[in-house]
Amino acid sequence: MSWWRDAVVYQVYPRSFQDSDGDGVGDLAGIERRLEHIAALGAGALWLSPVYPSPLADFGYDVSDHTAVDPVYGTLGDFDRLVASAHDRDLRLLMDLVPCHTSIEHPWFSEHPDRYVWADGRGDGPPNNWLATFGGPAWTRDERSGRWYLHSFYPEQPDLDWRNPAVVAAMQDVVRFWRARGVDGFRIDAIDRLVKDERLRDDPPAGAPFGLPLPAEYARLEHLYSTNSPEIRQALAALREAAGDALLVGEVYVPSAATGPYLEHLDAVFAFELFHAPWEEVPLRAAIEACAKASKGGAAWVLSNHDFARLPNRVGAENVRAAAVLLLTLPGLAFVYQGEEIGQVDGPVTERVYDRAGRDPFRHPVQWGPEPERAGFTTGTPWLAPVDAGERSVASQSGDPASLLELYRALIALRPALGPGLTMLDAAPGVVAYARGDHLVAVNTTAEAAGLPWAAETVLESEPGPVSAGSLGPHAAVVLRRD
Ligand code: NOJ
């Protein structure tokens, strides 16, 4: 069986994980220093959000050199040491592969413009009506040539042309470069944008709701021709060829029913329907069923990442313990975003804005200790301040059996004992319930106690004492074992 089948992958957002040199920005040596935390959690791997050189228009997702490390994070030597230290602890390491676009400052943009998607304008305007995710048209006019280049995200992120064999070969080389350095897999960014309609047809106005949250302006159109092209398959086949048996997890931001073709070459895709489901029985159950069915075992369950509000802000602080039970008892890969395991909340919106799309609040540093200004993250001035280290930190929760951190550890330790498969069960209204072999999981999404129809031994509770006389407490979850 592959190492990753039921693994927990811990997402490290390097700028905010651990600083080792006092410049207020996290780095590779800092990550190495904190590997023990990831290992002690029970994770099988860590995923590094981009550490490549980047002008930071999109905080690392605008890559200007795919085979180097940005000096702010360290050197390739630091990277090699991190990989070796991770492997010494039985941790695998995943890189973030960003194949859809580069930074506009990548040398390819000036030296090999043919590697990007260009078109002539329509009259004075852009070639078609496609929109960029973060706002405005998906095309920007190049003053020198008068032609327009495509960018699915910020204008500083021109889209690569995957119909050009030189792009395919170059990106395969990138994959091989990191594989040769010992990397065990890749989380692949924005993969549904990899290839677009060759005829550049206009996207139609949105009809039925998309099924996942989208920025308001972007949601006006149905992205029929600008995303999710059937030709993406060939591009993925090329990435798979270069990656060998490395784990490939796709960030495919489409409803689960459309993820099948991606899974011909990827091992797993993020289950975004569950990520975004309101914390209520019916939508949660529907999302679990839809993602499990579509992915046939290739669901990567995830409830938070660096792009969206943190879990307590989305589902309510009262539900995070039950959410942990849900996330970590579903079959397959599970992803935990740094800080999630101690219940970190969104930071305030401050005057100094780094991300123009408003995602700074989700990216504040990990709170290692209770000191409010630096929280053990840095000895300098942190690029984003800790939010509430006095209230929650790794140090204050570690060893406290009532803490969220210890609940994450216990749940991850329990995973190997859970049986195969997933059978959804009917329980009381408001309760999401399923069987994993002999184990039963029940998650109460409501503020009322709920009856449980099974008499079974309690294996794990989201907080001490939620099950008494066959009843599950408000916002509580439980794992039971049938006799
Ligand atoms: C998804 C990444 O998670 C996000 O942070 C980034 O802005 C876009 N892809 C574009 O690369």
CSV table of C-alpha atoms and ligand atoms in Angstrom, one decimal:
chain,number,residue,atom,x,y,z
A,1,MET,CA,0.0,0.0,0.0
A,2,SER,CA,1.3,3.5,-0.8
A,3,TRP,CA,2.6,5.5,2.2
A,4,TRP,CA,0.1,8.2,1.7
A,5,ARG,CA,-3.2,6.2,1.5
A,6,ASP,CA,-4.5,7.4,4.9
A,7,ALA,CA,-1.8,9.9,5.7
A,8,VAL,CA,-2.3,13.3,7.3
A,9,VAL,CA,-0.4,16.0,5.5
A,10,TYR,CA,0.5,19.1,7.4
A,11,GLN,CA,0.4,22.3,5.4
A,12,VAL,CA,3.3,24.6,6.2
A,13,TYR,CA,2.9,28.2,5.0
A,14,PRO,CA,6.7,29.0,5.2
A,15,ARG,CA,6.5,32.8,5.8
A,16,SER,CA,4.5,32.2,9.0
A,17,PHE,CA,5.7,28.9,10.4
A,18,GLN,CA,9.0,29.6,12.2
A,19,ASP,CA,11.7,32.2,11.7
A,20,SER,CA,15.3,31.2,12.6
A,21,ASP,CA,17.2,34.4,11.8
A,22,GLY,CA,15.2,37.2,13.3
A,23,ASP,CA,14.1,38.9,10.1
A,24,GLY,CA,10.4,38.3,11.0
A,25,VAL,CA,9.8,36.0,8.1
A,26,GLY,CA,9.7,32.2,8.5
A,27,ASP,CA,12.4,30.1,6.8
A,28,LEU,CA,13.6,26.6,6.0
A,29,ALA,CA,15.9,26.3,9.0
A,30,GLY,CA,12.9,27.3,11.1
A,31,ILE,CA,10.8,24.6,9.6
A,32,GLU,CA,13.5,22.1,10.3
A,33,ARG,CA,13.7,23.2,13.9
A,34,ARG,CA,9.9,22.6,14.3
A,35,LEU,CA,9.7,19.3,12.5
A,36,GLU,CA,9.2,17.6,15.8
A,37,HIS,CA,5.9,19.3,16.3
A,38,ILE,CA,4.6,17.9,12.9
A,39,ALA,CA,6.0,14.4,13.8
A,40,ALA,CA,4.5,14.5,17.3
A,41,LEU,CA,1.1,15.4,15.8
A,42,GLY,CA,1.3,12.1,13.9
A,43,ALA,CA,1.3,13.6,10.4
A,44,GLY,CA,2.9,11.5,7.7
A,45,ALA,CA,4.0,14.4,5.5
A,46,LEU,CA,4.4,18.1,5.2
A,47,TRP,CA,3.4,20.3,2.3
A,48,LEU,CA,5.4,23.4,1.8
A,49,SER,CA,3.6,26.3,0.2
A,50,PRO,CA,5.9,27.9,-2.4
A,51,VAL,CA,9.5,28.7,-1.3
A,52,TYR,CA,10.7,29.6,-4.8
A,53,PRO,CA,12.1,33.1,-5.6
A,54,SER,CA,9.1,35.4,-6.0
A,55,PRO,CA,8.4,39.1,-6.3
A,56,LEU,CA,5.4,38.3,-3.9
A,57,ALA,CA,2.6,39.7,-6.0
A,58,ASP,CA,0.8,36.5,-4.9
A,59,PHE,CA,3.1,35.6,-2.0
A,60,GLY,CA,5.1,32.9,-3.7
A,61,TYR,CA,2.4,31.7,-6.2
A,62,ASP,CA,4.1,34.1,-8.7
A,63,VAL,CA,7.3,32.1,-9.2
A,64,SER,CA,10.3,33.7,-10.9
A,65,ASP,CA,12.6,30.6,-10.7
A,66,HIS,CA,11.2,27.1,-10.3
A,67,THR,CA,14.4,25.4,-9.3
A,68,ALA,CA,15.7,27.7,-6.6
A,69,VAL,CA,14.9,28.8,-3.1
A,70,ASP,CA,14.1,32.4,-2.3
A,71,PRO,CA,17.0,33.8,-0.2
A,72,VAL,CA,14.5,34.9,2.5
A,73,TYR,CA,13.8,31.2,3.1
A,74,GLY,CA,17.4,30.1,2.9
A,75,THR,CA,19.4,28.1,0.3
A,76,LEU,CA,19.1,24.8,-1.6
A,77,GLY,CA,21.5,23.5,1.1
A,78,ASP,CA,19.0,24.4,3.7
A,79,PHE,CA,16.3,22.7,1.6
A,80,ASP,CA,18.4,19.5,1.4
A,81,ARG,CA,18.9,19.5,5.1
A,82,LEU,CA,15.2,19.9,5.7
A,83,VAL,CA,14.3,17.0,3.4
A,84,ALA,CA,16.9,14.8,5.1
A,85,SER,CA,15.7,15.8,8.6
A,86,ALA,CA,12.1,15.1,7.6
A,87,HIS,CA,13.0,11.7,6.2
A,88,ASP,CA,14.9,10.9,9.4
A,89,ARG,CA,11.6,11.4,11.3
A,90,ASP,CA,9.6,9.4,8.8
A,91,LEU,CA,8.0,12.5,7.4
A,92,ARG,CA,7.5,12.8,3.7
A,93,LEU,CA,7.8,16.3,2.0
A,94,LEU,CA,5.6,17.7,-0.7
A,95,MET,CA,6.4,20.8,-2.7
A,96,ASP,CA,3.9,23.2,-4.2
A,97,LEU,CA,4.1,23.0,-8.0
A,98,VAL,CA,2.7,26.1,-9.8
A,99,PRO,CA,2.5,25.0,-13.4
A,100,CYS,CA,-0.4,27.3,-14.7
A,101,HIS,CA,1.5,30.6,-14.5
A,102,THR,CA,4.8,32.2,-13.6
A,103,SER,CA,5.7,35.6,-12.2
A,104,ILE,CA,5.8,38.3,-14.9
A,105,GLU,CA,9.4,38.7,-13.7
A,106,HIS,CA,10.3,35.1,-14.6
A,107,PRO,CA,13.0,35.3,-17.3
A,108,TRP,CA,10.8,33.2,-19.6
A,109,PHE,CA,8.4,36.1,-20.0
A,110,SER,CA,11.0,38.3,-21.8
A,111,GLU,CA,13.2,35.6,-23.2
A,112,HIS,CA,10.5,33.1,-24.3
A,113,PRO,CA,7.3,35.0,-24.7
A,114,ASP,CA,6.0,32.1,-26.9
A,115,ARG,CA,5.7,30.1,-23.6
A,116,TYR,CA,2.7,32.2,-22.6
A,117,VAL,CA,-0.8,32.7,-24.0
A,118,TRP,CA,-1.1,35.8,-26.2
A,119,ALA,CA,-3.8,37.1,-28.5
A,120,ASP,CA,-4.8,40.1,-30.4
A,121,GLY,CA,-7.4,42.4,-28.9
A,122,ARG,CA,-11.0,42.8,-30.1
A,123,GLY,CA,-11.2,46.4,-31.2
A,124,ASP,CA,-9.6,48.4,-28.4
A,125,GLY,CA,-10.5,45.8,-25.8
A,126,PRO,CA,-9.2,42.4,-24.7
A,127,PRO,CA,-9.5,39.3,-26.9
A,128,ASN,CA,-12.6,38.0,-25.1
A,129,ASN,CA,-14.6,38.4,-21.9
A,130,TRP,CA,-12.7,36.1,-19.6
A,131,LEU,CA,-12.3,37.3,-16.0
A,132,ALA,CA,-9.3,37.0,-13.6
A,133,THR,CA,-10.2,35.3,-10.3
A,134,PHE,CA,-9.1,38.3,-8.2
A,135,GLY,CA,-10.9,40.9,-10.3
A,136,GLY,CA,-10.9,42.6,-13.7
A,137,PRO,CA,-10.3,41.1,-17.1
A,138,ALA,CA,-8.1,38.0,-17.5
A,139,TRP,CA,-6.1,39.9,-20.2
A,140,THR,CA,-3.5,42.7,-20.0
A,141,ARG,CA,-2.2,44.6,-23.0
A,142,ASP,CA,1.5,44.6,-23.5
A,143,GLU,CA,2.5,48.2,-24.3
A,144,ARG,CA,5.4,47.2,-26.5
A,145,SER,CA,3.8,44.6,-28.8
A,146,GLY,CA,0.2,45.9,-28.5
A,147,ARG,CA,-0.9,42.2,-27.9
A,148,TRP,CA,-2.7,40.9,-24.9
A,149,TYR,CA,-1.4,38.2,-22.5
A,150,LEU,CA,-3.7,36.0,-20.4
A,151,HIS,CA,-3.6,35.8,-16.6
A,152,SER,CA,-6.1,33.7,-14.7
A,153,PHE,CA,-5.0,35.5,-11.4
A,154,TYR,CA,-3.1,38.7,-10.9
A,155,PRO,CA,-1.7,40.6,-14.0
A,156,GLU,CA,1.7,39.8,-12.5
A,157,GLN,CA,1.0,36.1,-13.1
A,158,PRO,CA,0.9,35.5,-16.9
A,159,ASP,CA,-0.5,32.1,-17.8
A,160,LEU,CA,1.8,29.5,-19.5
A,161,ASP,CA,0.8,28.0,-22.8
A,162,TRP,CA,0.7,24.3,-22.2
A,163,ARG,CA,0.1,23.7,-26.0
A,164,ASN,CA,3.8,24.7,-26.4
A,165,PRO,CA,5.9,21.5,-26.0
A,166,ALA,CA,8.7,23.6,-24.5
A,167,VAL,CA,6.5,24.5,-21.6
A,168,VAL,CA,5.6,20.8,-21.0
A,169,ALA,CA,9.3,19.8,-21.2
A,170,ALA,CA,10.4,22.7,-18.9
A,171,MET,CA,7.8,21.9,-16.2
A,172,GLN,CA,8.7,18.2,-16.4
A,173,ASP,CA,12.3,19.2,-15.7
A,174,VAL,CA,11.1,21.2,-12.7
A,175,VAL,CA,9.4,18.1,-11.3
A,176,ARG,CA,12.5,15.9,-12.0
A,177,PHE,CA,14.7,18.5,-10.3
A,178,TRP,CA,12.8,18.4,-7.0
A,179,ARG,CA,12.3,14.6,-7.2
A,180,ALA,CA,16.1,14.2,-7.5
A,181,ARG,CA,16.4,16.3,-4.3
A,182,GLY,CA,14.3,13.7,-2.5
A,183,VAL,CA,10.8,15.4,-2.6
A,184,ASP,CA,8.0,12.8,-2.2
A,185,GLY,CA,5.2,14.5,-4.0
A,186,PHE,CA,3.5,17.7,-5.1
A,187,ARG,CA,0.4,19.7,-4.3
A,188,ILE,CA,-0.4,21.1,-7.8
A,189,ASP,CA,-1.7,24.6,-7.9
A,190,ALA,CA,-4.8,25.8,-9.9
A,191,ILE,CA,-4.7,22.8,-12.1
A,192,ASP,CA,-8.2,23.5,-13.6
A,193,ARG,CA,-6.7,26.5,-15.4
A,194,LEU,CA,-3.8,24.6,-17.1
A,195,VAL,CA,-5.3,24.6,-20.6
A,196,LYS,CA,-7.9,26.9,-22.1
A,197,ASP,CA,-10.2,26.8,-25.2
A,198,GLU,CA,-8.0,27.1,-28.2
A,199,ARG,CA,-10.6,29.3,-30.0
A,200,LEU,CA,-10.8,31.6,-27.0
A,201,ARG,CA,-14.6,31.6,-27.0
A,202,ASP,CA,-16.4,34.0,-24.7
A,203,ASP,CA,-17.5,32.5,-21.4
A,204,PRO,CA,-21.3,32.5,-21.1
A,205,PRO,CA,-23.1,34.4,-18.3
A,206,ALA,CA,-23.5,32.2,-15.2
A,207,GLY,CA,-26.6,30.1,-15.1
A,208,ALA,CA,-26.8,27.6,-12.2
A,209,PRO,CA,-24.8,28.3,-9.1
A,210,PHE,CA,-21.2,27.0,-9.5
A,211,GLY,CA,-21.3,24.9,-6.3
A,212,LEU,CA,-18.2,26.5,-4.6
A,213,PRO,CA,-17.7,30.1,-3.4
A,214,LEU,CA,-16.3,32.5,-6.0
A,215,PRO,CA,-15.4,36.2,-5.8
A,216,ALA,CA,-18.6,38.1,-6.7
A,217,GLU,CA,-17.3,39.6,-10.0
A,218,TYR,CA,-15.8,36.4,-11.2
A,219,ALA,CA,-19.0,34.5,-10.4
A,220,ARG,CA,-20.9,36.5,-13.1
A,221,LEU,CA,-19.7,34.1,-15.8
A,222,GLU,CA,-19.8,30.4,-16.2
A,223,HIS,CA,-16.1,29.6,-16.9
A,224,LEU,CA,-16.8,27.1,-19.6
A,225,TYR,CA,-14.0,28.0,-21.9
A,226,SER,CA,-11.4,29.6,-19.6
A,227,THR,CA,-11.1,26.6,-17.2
A,228,ASN,CA,-11.5,22.9,-16.9
A,229,SER,CA,-10.7,22.0,-20.5
A,230,PRO,CA,-10.6,18.3,-21.5
A,231,GLU,CA,-7.1,18.8,-22.8
A,232,ILE,CA,-5.8,19.2,-19.2
A,233,ARG,CA,-5.6,15.5,-19.2
A,234,GLN,CA,-2.6,15.4,-21.5
A,235,ALA,CA,-0.8,18.0,-19.5
A,236,LEU,CA,-1.4,15.9,-16.4
A,237,ALA,CA,-0.1,12.8,-18.1
A,238,ALA,CA,3.1,14.7,-18.8
A,239,LEU,CA,3.4,15.7,-15.2
A,240,ARG,CA,2.7,12.2,-14.0
A,241,GLU,CA,5.4,10.8,-16.4
A,242,ALA,CA,8.0,13.1,-14.8
A,243,ALA,CA,6.8,12.5,-11.2
A,244,GLY,CA,6.9,8.7,-11.3
A,245,ASP,CA,5.1,7.4,-8.3
A,246,ALA,CA,5.4,10.6,-6.3
A,247,LEU,CA,2.1,11.7,-4.6
A,248,LEU,CA,0.3,14.2,-6.8
A,249,VAL,CA,-2.6,16.1,-5.1
A,250,GLY,CA,-4.5,18.5,-7.3
A,251,GLU,CA,-6.0,21.8,-6.3
A,252,VAL,CA,-8.9,21.4,-8.6
A,253,TYR,CA,-11.4,24.1,-7.8
A,254,VAL,CA,-14.4,22.6,-9.5
A,255,PRO,CA,-17.4,20.7,-8.1
A,256,SER,CA,-16.4,17.1,-7.2
A,257,ALA,CA,-18.6,15.7,-10.0
A,258,ALA,CA,-16.2,17.2,-12.5
A,259,THR,CA,-13.0,15.9,-10.9
A,260,GLY,CA,-13.0,12.4,-12.5
A,261,PRO,CA,-10.7,13.2,-15.5
A,262,TYR,CA,-8.1,14.8,-13.1
A,263,LEU,CA,-7.9,11.6,-11.1
A,264,GLU,CA,-6.8,9.6,-14.2
A,265,HIS,CA,-3.3,11.0,-13.5
A,266,LEU,CA,-3.5,12.5,-10.0
A,267,ASP,CA,-3.7,10.5,-6.8
A,268,ALA,CA,-6.1,12.8,-5.0
A,269,VAL,CA,-7.9,16.1,-5.3
A,270,PHE,CA,-9.0,18.4,-2.5
A,271,ALA,CA,-12.6,17.9,-1.4
A,272,PHE,CA,-13.6,21.6,-1.6
A,273,GLU,CA,-17.3,20.9,-1.3
A,274,LEU,CA,-16.8,19.6,2.3
A,275,PHE,CA,-14.4,22.5,3.0
A,276,HIS,CA,-17.1,25.1,2.1
A,277,ALA,CA,-20.1,23.2,3.4
A,278,PRO,CA,-22.1,25.1,6.0
A,279,TRP,CA,-21.8,23.4,9.4
A,280,GLU,CA,-25.1,21.7,9.1
A,281,GLU,CA,-26.0,18.0,8.8
A,282,VAL,CA,-27.6,18.0,5.3
A,283,PRO,CA,-25.0,19.9,3.4
A,284,LEU,CA,-22.1,18.2,5.2
A,285,ARG,CA,-23.5,14.8,4.5
A,286,ALA,CA,-24.2,15.7,0.9
A,287,ALA,CA,-20.6,17.0,0.4
A,288,ILE,CA,-19.0,13.9,2.0
A,289,GLU,CA,-21.1,11.6,-0.2
A,290,ALA,CA,-20.4,13.6,-3.4
A,291,CYS,CA,-16.7,13.9,-2.8
A,292,ALA,CA,-16.3,10.3,-1.7
A,293,LYS,CA,-18.2,9.0,-4.7
A,294,ALA,CA,-16.5,11.2,-7.3
A,295,SER,CA,-13.0,10.6,-6.0
A,296,LYS,CA,-13.3,6.8,-5.6
A,297,GLY,CA,-10.8,6.9,-2.7
A,298,GLY,CA,-8.9,9.9,-4.0
A,299,ALA,CA,-10.4,12.6,-1.8
A,300,ALA,CA,-8.0,14.8,0.1
A,301,TRP,CA,-10.2,16.0,3.0
A,302,VAL,CA,-9.3,19.5,4.1
A,303,LEU,CA,-11.1,22.2,6.2
A,304,SER,CA,-8.6,25.0,6.1
A,305,ASN,CA,-5.8,26.5,4.1
A,306,HIS,CA,-4.0,29.8,3.4
A,307,ASP,CA,-6.7,31.0,1.0
A,308,PHE,CA,-9.9,31.1,3.2
A,309,ALA,CA,-11.0,32.2,6.7
A,310,ARG,CA,-9.7,30.0,9.4
A,311,LEU,CA,-11.9,27.2,10.7
A,312,PRO,CA,-13.2,28.8,13.9
A,313,ASN,CA,-14.2,31.9,11.9
A,314,ARG,CA,-16.1,29.7,9.4
A,315,VAL,CA,-17.8,27.1,11.5
A,316,GLY,CA,-17.8,28.8,14.9
A,317,ALA,CA,-15.3,28.2,17.7
A,318,GLU,CA,-17.9,25.9,19.4
A,319,ASN,CA,-17.7,23.5,16.5
A,320,VAL,CA,-13.9,23.1,15.9
A,321,ARG,CA,-13.5,20.0,18.1
A,322,ALA,CA,-16.3,18.2,16.2
A,323,ALA,CA,-14.9,19.4,12.9
A,324,ALA,CA,-11.5,17.8,13.8
A,325,VAL,CA,-13.3,14.5,14.5
A,326,LEU,CA,-15.0,14.8,11.1
A,327,LEU,CA,-11.9,15.7,9.2
A,328,LEU,CA,-9.7,13.0,10.7
A,329,THR,CA,-12.1,10.1,10.6
A,330,LEU,CA,-13.0,10.2,6.9
A,331,PRO,CA,-11.1,7.6,4.7
A,332,GLY,CA,-8.2,8.8,2.7
A,333,LEU,CA,-5.8,11.7,2.9
A,334,ALA,CA,-6.4,14.5,5.3
A,335,PHE,CA,-4.8,17.9,5.3
A,336,VAL,CA,-4.2,20.1,8.4
A,337,TYR,CA,-3.2,23.8,7.9
A,338,GLN,CA,-0.6,25.1,10.4
A,339,GLY,CA,-2.3,26.5,13.5
A,340,GLU,CA,-5.5,24.7,12.9
A,341,GLU,CA,-4.5,22.1,15.5
A,342,ILE,CA,-4.5,24.8,18.2
A,343,GLY,CA,-7.6,26.6,16.9
A,344,GLN,CA,-6.0,29.7,15.6
A,345,VAL,CA,-8.4,32.3,14.4
A,346,ASP,CA,-8.2,35.0,11.7
A,347,GLY,CA,-6.1,38.0,12.4
A,348,PRO,CA,-7.4,41.6,12.1
A,349,VAL,CA,-7.3,43.5,8.9
A,350,THR,CA,-4.5,46.0,9.4
A,351,GLU,CA,-3.4,49.1,7.6
A,352,ARG,CA,-0.5,47.4,6.0
A,353,VAL,CA,-2.0,45.1,3.3
A,354,TYR,CA,0.2,42.4,1.8
A,355,ASP,CA,-2.3,40.4,-0.2
A,356,ARG,CA,-4.5,42.4,-2.4
A,357,ALA,CA,-7.1,39.7,-2.4
A,358,GLY,CA,-7.5,40.1,1.4
A,359,ARG,CA,-6.0,36.9,2.6
A,360,ASP,CA,-3.6,38.3,5.2
A,361,PRO,CA,-5.9,37.4,8.1
A,362,PHE,CA,-5.6,33.7,7.4
A,363,ARG,CA,-1.8,33.8,7.3
A,364,HIS,CA,-0.7,35.0,10.7
A,365,PRO,CA,2.2,33.2,12.4
A,366,VAL,CA,1.9,29.9,14.3
A,367,GLN,CA,1.6,30.7,18.0
A,368,TRP,CA,4.3,28.5,19.5
A,369,GLY,CA,4.3,30.1,22.9
A,370,PRO,CA,2.2,32.6,25.0
A,371,GLU,CA,4.4,35.7,24.5
A,372,PRO,CA,1.9,38.1,22.8
A,373,GLU,CA,4.3,40.0,20.5
A,374,ARG,CA,6.3,37.2,18.9
A,375,ALA,CA,4.7,34.0,20.2
A,376,GLY,CA,8.0,32.1,19.7
A,377,PHE,CA,7.7,32.6,16.0
A,378,THR,CA,10.6,35.1,15.7
A,379,THR,CA,13.1,37.0,17.7
A,380,GLY,CA,12.5,40.0,15.5
A,381,THR,CA,9.4,41.9,14.3
A,382,PRO,CA,7.0,39.4,12.8
A,383,TRP,CA,5.8,40.3,9.2
A,384,LEU,CA,2.2,39.7,10.5
A,385,ALA,CA,1.7,39.8,14.3
A,386,PRO,CA,0.5,36.8,16.3
A,387,VAL,CA,-3.3,37.1,17.0
A,388,ASP,CA,-3.9,35.9,20.5
A,389,ALA,CA,-0.9,33.9,21.7
A,390,GLY,CA,-1.8,34.5,25.3
A,391,GLU,CA,-5.1,32.6,24.7
A,392,ARG,CA,-3.8,29.7,22.6
A,393,SER,CA,-0.4,28.3,21.8
A,394,VAL,CA,1.3,25.0,21.1
A,395,ALA,CA,3.2,25.3,24.5
A,396,SER,CA,0.0,26.0,26.5
A,397,GLN,CA,-1.9,23.1,24.9
A,398,SER,CA,0.7,20.5,24.6
A,399,GLY,CA,0.2,17.8,27.3
A,400,ASP,CA,-3.2,19.2,28.4
A,401,PRO,CA,-5.6,16.4,27.7
A,402,ALA,CA,-8.5,18.8,27.3
A,403,SER,CA,-6.8,20.8,24.6
A,404,LEU,CA,-7.6,20.9,20.9
A,405,LEU,CA,-4.0,20.0,20.1
A,406,GLU,CA,-4.2,16.8,22.1
A,407,LEU,CA,-7.5,16.0,20.4
A,408,TYR,CA,-5.8,16.3,17.0
A,409,ARG,CA,-3.0,14.0,18.2
A,410,ALA,CA,-5.5,11.4,19.5
A,411,LEU,CA,-7.5,11.4,16.4
A,412,ILE,CA,-4.5,11.0,14.2
A,413,ALA,CA,-3.3,8.2,16.4
A,414,LEU,CA,-6.7,6.5,16.0
A,415,ARG,CA,-6.7,6.6,12.2
A,416,PRO,CA,-5.0,3.2,11.6
A,417,ALA,CA,-7.6,1.5,13.7
A,418,LEU,CA,-10.5,2.7,11.7
A,419,GLY,CA,-11.9,0.2,9.2
A,420,PRO,CA,-11.9,0.6,5.5
A,421,GLY,CA,-14.6,2.2,3.4
A,422,LEU,CA,-17.3,4.7,4.4
A,423,THR,CA,-21.0,4.0,5.0
A,424,MET,CA,-23.2,6.9,5.7
A,425,LEU,CA,-25.7,6.2,8.5
A,426,ASP,CA,-29.0,7.8,9.6
A,427,ALA,CA,-29.0,9.3,13.0
A,428,ALA,CA,-30.9,12.0,14.8
A,429,PRO,CA,-31.6,15.3,12.9
A,430,GLY,CA,-28.5,17.5,12.9
A,431,VAL,CA,-26.1,14.5,13.4
A,432,VAL,CA,-23.7,13.5,10.6
A,433,ALA,CA,-23.0,9.8,11.1
A,434,TYR,CA,-21.0,7.1,9.3
A,435,ALA,CA,-19.4,3.8,9.8
A,436,ARG,CA,-15.7,2.9,9.2
A,437,GLY,CA,-15.8,-0.8,9.6
A,438,ASP,CA,-16.6,-1.6,13.2
A,439,HIS,CA,-16.2,2.0,14.2
A,440,LEU,CA,-19.1,4.5,14.1
A,441,VAL,CA,-18.6,8.3,14.0
A,442,ALA,CA,-21.3,10.7,15.0
A,443,VAL,CA,-21.0,14.5,14.8
A,444,ASN,CA,-23.6,16.7,16.3
A,445,THR,CA,-23.8,20.0,14.3
A,446,THR,CA,-26.4,21.5,16.5
A,447,ALA,CA,-26.6,23.3,19.9
A,448,GLU,CA,-29.0,20.7,21.3
A,449,ALA,CA,-28.2,17.3,22.7
A,450,ALA,CA,-29.0,14.5,20.2
A,451,GLY,CA,-30.0,10.9,20.8
A,452,LEU,CA,-27.7,8.2,19.5
A,453,PRO,CA,-29.4,5.0,18.2
A,454,TRP,CA,-26.4,2.7,19.0
A,455,ALA,CA,-25.3,1.1,22.2
A,456,ALA,CA,-21.5,0.8,21.6
A,457,GLU,CA,-18.3,1.4,23.4
A,458,THR,CA,-16.9,4.9,23.3
A,459,VAL,CA,-13.4,5.1,21.8
A,460,LEU,CA,-12.9,8.8,21.5
A,461,GLU,CA,-14.9,11.9,22.4
A,462,SER,CA,-14.5,15.4,21.1
A,463,GLU,CA,-14.6,16.6,24.7
A,464,PRO,CA,-14.9,14.8,28.0
A,465,GLY,CA,-18.3,13.4,28.5
A,466,PRO,CA,-20.4,14.2,25.4
A,467,VAL,CA,-22.0,10.8,25.4
A,468,SER,CA,-24.2,10.0,28.4
A,469,ALA,CA,-27.0,7.6,28.4
A,470,GLY,CA,-27.0,7.3,24.6
A,471,SER,CA,-27.1,11.1,24.0
A,472,LEU,CA,-24.5,13.3,22.3
A,473,GLY,CA,-23.9,16.7,23.7
A,474,PRO,CA,-24.3,20.0,21.8
A,475,HIS,CA,-21.5,20.6,19.2
A,476,ALA,CA,-20.0,17.3,20.2
A,477,ALA,CA,-18.7,14.3,18.2
A,478,VAL,CA,-17.8,10.8,19.2
A,479,VAL,CA,-16.1,7.7,17.8
A,480,LEU,CA,-17.7,4.4,19.0
A,481,ARG,CA,-16.9,0.7,18.4
A,482,ARG,CA,-19.6,-1.9,17.8
A,483,ASP,CA,-19.3,-5.1,19.7
B,1,NOJ,C1,-4.2,28.8,-5.3
B,1,NOJ,C2,-3.3,29.2,-4.2
B,1,NOJ,O1,-3.6,28.4,-3.1
B,1,NOJ,C3,-3.5,30.6,-4.0
B,1,NOJ,O2,-2.9,31.1,-2.8
B,1,NOJ,C4,-3.0,31.4,-5.2
B,1,NOJ,O3,-3.3,32.8,-5.1
B,1,NOJ,C5,-3.7,30.9,-6.5
B,1,NOJ,N1,-3.8,29.4,-6.6
B,1,NOJ,C6,-2.9,31.3,-7.8
B,1,NOJ,O4,-1.7,30.6,-7.8
